[in-house]
Tab-separated table of C-alpha atoms and ligand atoms in Angstrom:
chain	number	residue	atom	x	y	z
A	1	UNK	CA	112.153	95.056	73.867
A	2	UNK	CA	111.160	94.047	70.212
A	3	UNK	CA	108.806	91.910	69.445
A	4	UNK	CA	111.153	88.967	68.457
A	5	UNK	CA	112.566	88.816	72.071
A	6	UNK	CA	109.086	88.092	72.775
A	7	UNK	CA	107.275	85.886	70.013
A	8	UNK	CA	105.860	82.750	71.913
A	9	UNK	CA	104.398	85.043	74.361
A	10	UNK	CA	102.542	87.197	70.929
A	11	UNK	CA	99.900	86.392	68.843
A	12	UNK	CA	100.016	89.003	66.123
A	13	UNK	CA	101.842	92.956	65.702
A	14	UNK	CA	99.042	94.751	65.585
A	15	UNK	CA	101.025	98.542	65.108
A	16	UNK	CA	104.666	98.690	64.642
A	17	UNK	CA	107.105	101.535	66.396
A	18	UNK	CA	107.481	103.371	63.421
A	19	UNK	CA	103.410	102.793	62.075
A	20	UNK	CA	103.090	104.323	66.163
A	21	UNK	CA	105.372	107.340	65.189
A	22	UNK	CA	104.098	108.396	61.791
A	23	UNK	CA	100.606	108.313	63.122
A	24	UNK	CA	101.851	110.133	66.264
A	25	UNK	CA	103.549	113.295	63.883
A	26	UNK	CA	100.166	113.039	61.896
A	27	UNK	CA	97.844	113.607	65.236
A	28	UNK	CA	100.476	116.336	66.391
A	29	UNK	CA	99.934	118.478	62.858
A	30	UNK	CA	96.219	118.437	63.740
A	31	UNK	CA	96.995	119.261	66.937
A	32	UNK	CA	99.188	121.898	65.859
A	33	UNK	CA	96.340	123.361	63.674
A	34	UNK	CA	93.940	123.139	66.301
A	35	UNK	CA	95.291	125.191	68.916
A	36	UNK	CA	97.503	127.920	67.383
A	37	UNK	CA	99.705	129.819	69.775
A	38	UNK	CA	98.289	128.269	72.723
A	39	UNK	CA	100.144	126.909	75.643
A	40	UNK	CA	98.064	123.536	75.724
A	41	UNK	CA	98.110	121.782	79.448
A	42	UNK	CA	98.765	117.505	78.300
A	43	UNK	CA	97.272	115.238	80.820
A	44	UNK	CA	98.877	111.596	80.813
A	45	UNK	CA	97.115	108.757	82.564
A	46	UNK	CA	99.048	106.778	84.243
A	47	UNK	CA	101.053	104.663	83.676
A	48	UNK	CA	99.770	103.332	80.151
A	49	UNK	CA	99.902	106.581	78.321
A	50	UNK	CA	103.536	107.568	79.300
A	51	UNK	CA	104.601	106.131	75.800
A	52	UNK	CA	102.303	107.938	74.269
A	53	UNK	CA	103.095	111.289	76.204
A	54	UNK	CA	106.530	111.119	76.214
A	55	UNK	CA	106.297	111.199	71.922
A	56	UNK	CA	103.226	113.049	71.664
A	57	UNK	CA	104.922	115.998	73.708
A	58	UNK	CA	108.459	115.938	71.573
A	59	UNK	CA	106.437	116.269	68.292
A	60	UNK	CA	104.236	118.809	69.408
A	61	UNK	CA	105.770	122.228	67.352
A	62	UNK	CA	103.628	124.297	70.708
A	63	UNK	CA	104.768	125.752	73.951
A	64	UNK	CA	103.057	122.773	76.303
A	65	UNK	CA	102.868	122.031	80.255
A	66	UNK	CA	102.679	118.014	81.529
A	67	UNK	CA	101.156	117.145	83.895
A	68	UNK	CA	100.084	113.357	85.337
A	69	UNK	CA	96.935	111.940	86.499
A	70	UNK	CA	96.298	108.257	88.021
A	71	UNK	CA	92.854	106.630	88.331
A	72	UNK	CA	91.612	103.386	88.947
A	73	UNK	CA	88.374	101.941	87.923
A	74	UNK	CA	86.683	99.921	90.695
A	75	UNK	CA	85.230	96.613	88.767
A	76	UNK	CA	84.514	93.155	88.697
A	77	UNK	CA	88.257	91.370	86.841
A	78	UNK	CA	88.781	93.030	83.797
A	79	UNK	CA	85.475	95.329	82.930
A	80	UNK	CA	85.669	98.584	83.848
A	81	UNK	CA	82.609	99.989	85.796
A	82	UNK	CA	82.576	103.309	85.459
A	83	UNK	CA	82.981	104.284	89.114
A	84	UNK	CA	86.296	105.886	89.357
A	85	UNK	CA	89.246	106.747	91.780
A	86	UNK	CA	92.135	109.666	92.023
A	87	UNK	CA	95.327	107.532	92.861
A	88	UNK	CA	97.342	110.695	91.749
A	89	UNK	CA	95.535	113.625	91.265
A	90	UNK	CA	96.898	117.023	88.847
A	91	UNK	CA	99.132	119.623	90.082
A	92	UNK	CA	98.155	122.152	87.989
A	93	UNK	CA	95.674	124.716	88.354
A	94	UNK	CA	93.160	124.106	85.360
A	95	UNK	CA	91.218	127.514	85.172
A	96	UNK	CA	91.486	128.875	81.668
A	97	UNK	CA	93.707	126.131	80.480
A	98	UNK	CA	93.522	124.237	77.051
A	99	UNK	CA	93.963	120.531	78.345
A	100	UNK	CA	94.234	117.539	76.051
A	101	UNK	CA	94.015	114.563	78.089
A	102	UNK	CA	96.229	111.707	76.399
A	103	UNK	CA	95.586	108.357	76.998
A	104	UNK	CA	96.692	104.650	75.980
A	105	UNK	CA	93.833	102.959	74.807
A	106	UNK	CA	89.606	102.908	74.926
A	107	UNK	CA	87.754	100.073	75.628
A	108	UNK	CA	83.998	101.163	77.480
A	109	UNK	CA	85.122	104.548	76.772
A	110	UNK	CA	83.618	104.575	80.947
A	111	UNK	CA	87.122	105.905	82.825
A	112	UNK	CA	87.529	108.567	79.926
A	113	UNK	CA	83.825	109.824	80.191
A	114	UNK	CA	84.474	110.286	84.214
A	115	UNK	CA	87.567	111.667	83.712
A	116	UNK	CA	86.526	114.248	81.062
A	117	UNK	CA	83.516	115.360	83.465
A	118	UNK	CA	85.748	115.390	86.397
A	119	UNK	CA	88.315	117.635	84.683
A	120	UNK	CA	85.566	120.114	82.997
A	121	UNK	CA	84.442	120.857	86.046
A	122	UNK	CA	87.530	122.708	86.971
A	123	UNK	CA	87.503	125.767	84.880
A	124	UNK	CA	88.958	124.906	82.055
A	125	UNK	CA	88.994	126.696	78.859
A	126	UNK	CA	88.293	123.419	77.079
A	127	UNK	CA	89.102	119.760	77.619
A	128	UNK	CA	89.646	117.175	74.638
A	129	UNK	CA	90.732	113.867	74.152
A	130	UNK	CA	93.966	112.269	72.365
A	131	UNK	CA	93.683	108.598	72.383
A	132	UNK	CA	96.282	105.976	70.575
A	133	UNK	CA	93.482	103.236	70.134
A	134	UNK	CA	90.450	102.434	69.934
A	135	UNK	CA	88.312	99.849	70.089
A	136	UNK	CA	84.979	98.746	68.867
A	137	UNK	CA	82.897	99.098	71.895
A	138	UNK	CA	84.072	102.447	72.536
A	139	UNK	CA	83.223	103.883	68.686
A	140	UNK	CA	79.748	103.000	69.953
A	141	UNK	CA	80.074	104.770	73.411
A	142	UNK	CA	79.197	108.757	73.336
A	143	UNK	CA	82.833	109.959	74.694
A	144	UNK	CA	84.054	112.405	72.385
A	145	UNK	CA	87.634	111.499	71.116
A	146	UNK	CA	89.051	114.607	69.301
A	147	UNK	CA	92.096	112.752	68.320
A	148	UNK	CA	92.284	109.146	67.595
A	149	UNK	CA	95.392	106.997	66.527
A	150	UNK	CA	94.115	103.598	65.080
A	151	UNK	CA	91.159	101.299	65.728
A	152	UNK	CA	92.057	98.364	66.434
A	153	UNK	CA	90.133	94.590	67.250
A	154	UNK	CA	88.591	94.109	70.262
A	155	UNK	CA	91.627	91.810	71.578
A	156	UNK	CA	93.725	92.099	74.373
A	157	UNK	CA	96.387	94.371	73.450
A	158	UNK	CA	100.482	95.151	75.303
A	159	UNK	CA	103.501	97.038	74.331
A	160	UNK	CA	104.169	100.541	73.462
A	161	UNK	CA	103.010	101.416	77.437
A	162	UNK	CA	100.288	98.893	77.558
A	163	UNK	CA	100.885	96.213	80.265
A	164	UNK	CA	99.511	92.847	80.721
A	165	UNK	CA	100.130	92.459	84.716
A	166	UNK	CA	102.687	95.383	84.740
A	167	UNK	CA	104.513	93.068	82.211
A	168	UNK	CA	105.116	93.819	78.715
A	169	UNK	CA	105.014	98.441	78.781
A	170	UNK	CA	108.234	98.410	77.050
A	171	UNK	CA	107.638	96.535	74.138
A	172	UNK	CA	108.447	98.832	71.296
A	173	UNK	CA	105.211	97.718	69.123
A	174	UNK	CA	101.571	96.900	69.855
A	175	UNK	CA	101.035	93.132	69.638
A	176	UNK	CA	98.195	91.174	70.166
A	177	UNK	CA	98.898	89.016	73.614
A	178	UNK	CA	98.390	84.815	73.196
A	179	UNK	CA	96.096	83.562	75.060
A	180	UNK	CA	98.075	81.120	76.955
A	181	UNK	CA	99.936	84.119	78.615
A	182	UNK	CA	96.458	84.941	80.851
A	183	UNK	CA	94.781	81.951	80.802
B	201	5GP	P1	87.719	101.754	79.726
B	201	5GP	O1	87.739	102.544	78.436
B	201	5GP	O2	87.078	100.404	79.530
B	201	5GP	O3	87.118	102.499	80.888
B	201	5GP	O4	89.196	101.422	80.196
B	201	5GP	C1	90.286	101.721	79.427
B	201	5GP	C2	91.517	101.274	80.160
B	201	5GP	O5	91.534	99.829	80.243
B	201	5GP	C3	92.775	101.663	79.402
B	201	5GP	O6	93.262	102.914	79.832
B	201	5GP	C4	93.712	100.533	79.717
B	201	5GP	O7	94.403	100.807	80.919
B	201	5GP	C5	92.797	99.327	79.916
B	201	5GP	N1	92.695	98.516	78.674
B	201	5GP	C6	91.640	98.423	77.845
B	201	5GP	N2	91.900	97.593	76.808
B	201	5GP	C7	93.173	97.155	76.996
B	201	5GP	C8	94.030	96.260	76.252
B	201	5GP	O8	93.708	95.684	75.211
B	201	5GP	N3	95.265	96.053	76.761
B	201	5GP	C9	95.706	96.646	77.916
B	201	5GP	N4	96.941	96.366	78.302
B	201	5GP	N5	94.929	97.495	78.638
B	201	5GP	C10	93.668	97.735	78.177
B	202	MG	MG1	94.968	103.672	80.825
């Protein structure tokens, strides 16, 4: 789905396909020069960061293993809290693996944080972060994000993966949503 198809229900493109895929080759050359020969272990969260993933993995020039992980944050409407549940958890072993979790998008940087402790405290050789966007009040959080793809506003974001009500993951860009759409 392009944006067109979808224009009333848009406010602005924030990050077009292509903008997504040239910054997705640049992340996977410093990914490439970060882990040399290494067979690294990506981590998706569910389902927002299949887009993302499924990209992310076919640039990658590096023997790599996916695997899938989903969580949900327990919270009052739309702020996270922190306090997380497995929906899905990994089937792979992580001891002595290089895992790069990839995800979506951070907001509180809170479900990240969890999940990076959780996941470190399985044995793994090291544990990083590859995230497509950013926001504001997660530059100011203290989760470590090796790889980030853009910082965007602090609005409500869809496309590219990114849902609004399980609507709107196959947009091919990342659009601002209008308000009328969740209000
Ligand atoms: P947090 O970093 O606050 O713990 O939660 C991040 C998660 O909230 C993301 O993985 C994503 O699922 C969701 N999220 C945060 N901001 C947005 C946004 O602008 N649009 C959409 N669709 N999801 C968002
Ligand atoms: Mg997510």
């Amino acid at each position: 789905m392009d944006s067109v198809d979808i224009q009333a229900d848009l406010t602005k493109v924030l990050h077009t396909e292509a903008e997504i895929h040239t910054r997705i080759a640049a992340m996977a050359r410093e990914i490439e020069a970060d882990y040399p020969g290494e067979n690294l272990l990506l981590v998706g969260v569910l389902k927002g960061a299949v887009m993302v993933m499924a990209d992310l993995a076919r640039e990658l020039k590096l023997p790599i293993n996916m695997d899938w992980m989903a969580v949900s944050s327990y919270g009052a409407g739309t702020q996270s809290s922190g306090v997380v549940r497995i929906l899905k958890d990994l089937d792979s072993d992580l001891s002595g693996r290089n895992v790069l979790i990839v995800e979506d998008i951070i907001d509180s940087g809170l479900t990240l944080t969890w999940l990076l402790g959780n996941l470190r405290s399985r044995g793994a050789a090291s544990v990083e972060i590859c995230a497509l966007f950013r926001k504001p009040l997660a530059a100011k959080v203290v989760v470590d994000v090796r790889y980030v793809g853009f910082e965007i506003p602090n609005d409500f974001v869809v496309g590219y993966g990114l849902d609004f009500d399980e609507r709107y993951r196959n947009l091919r860009d990342v659009a601002v949503l209008a308000p009328h759409v969740y209000s």
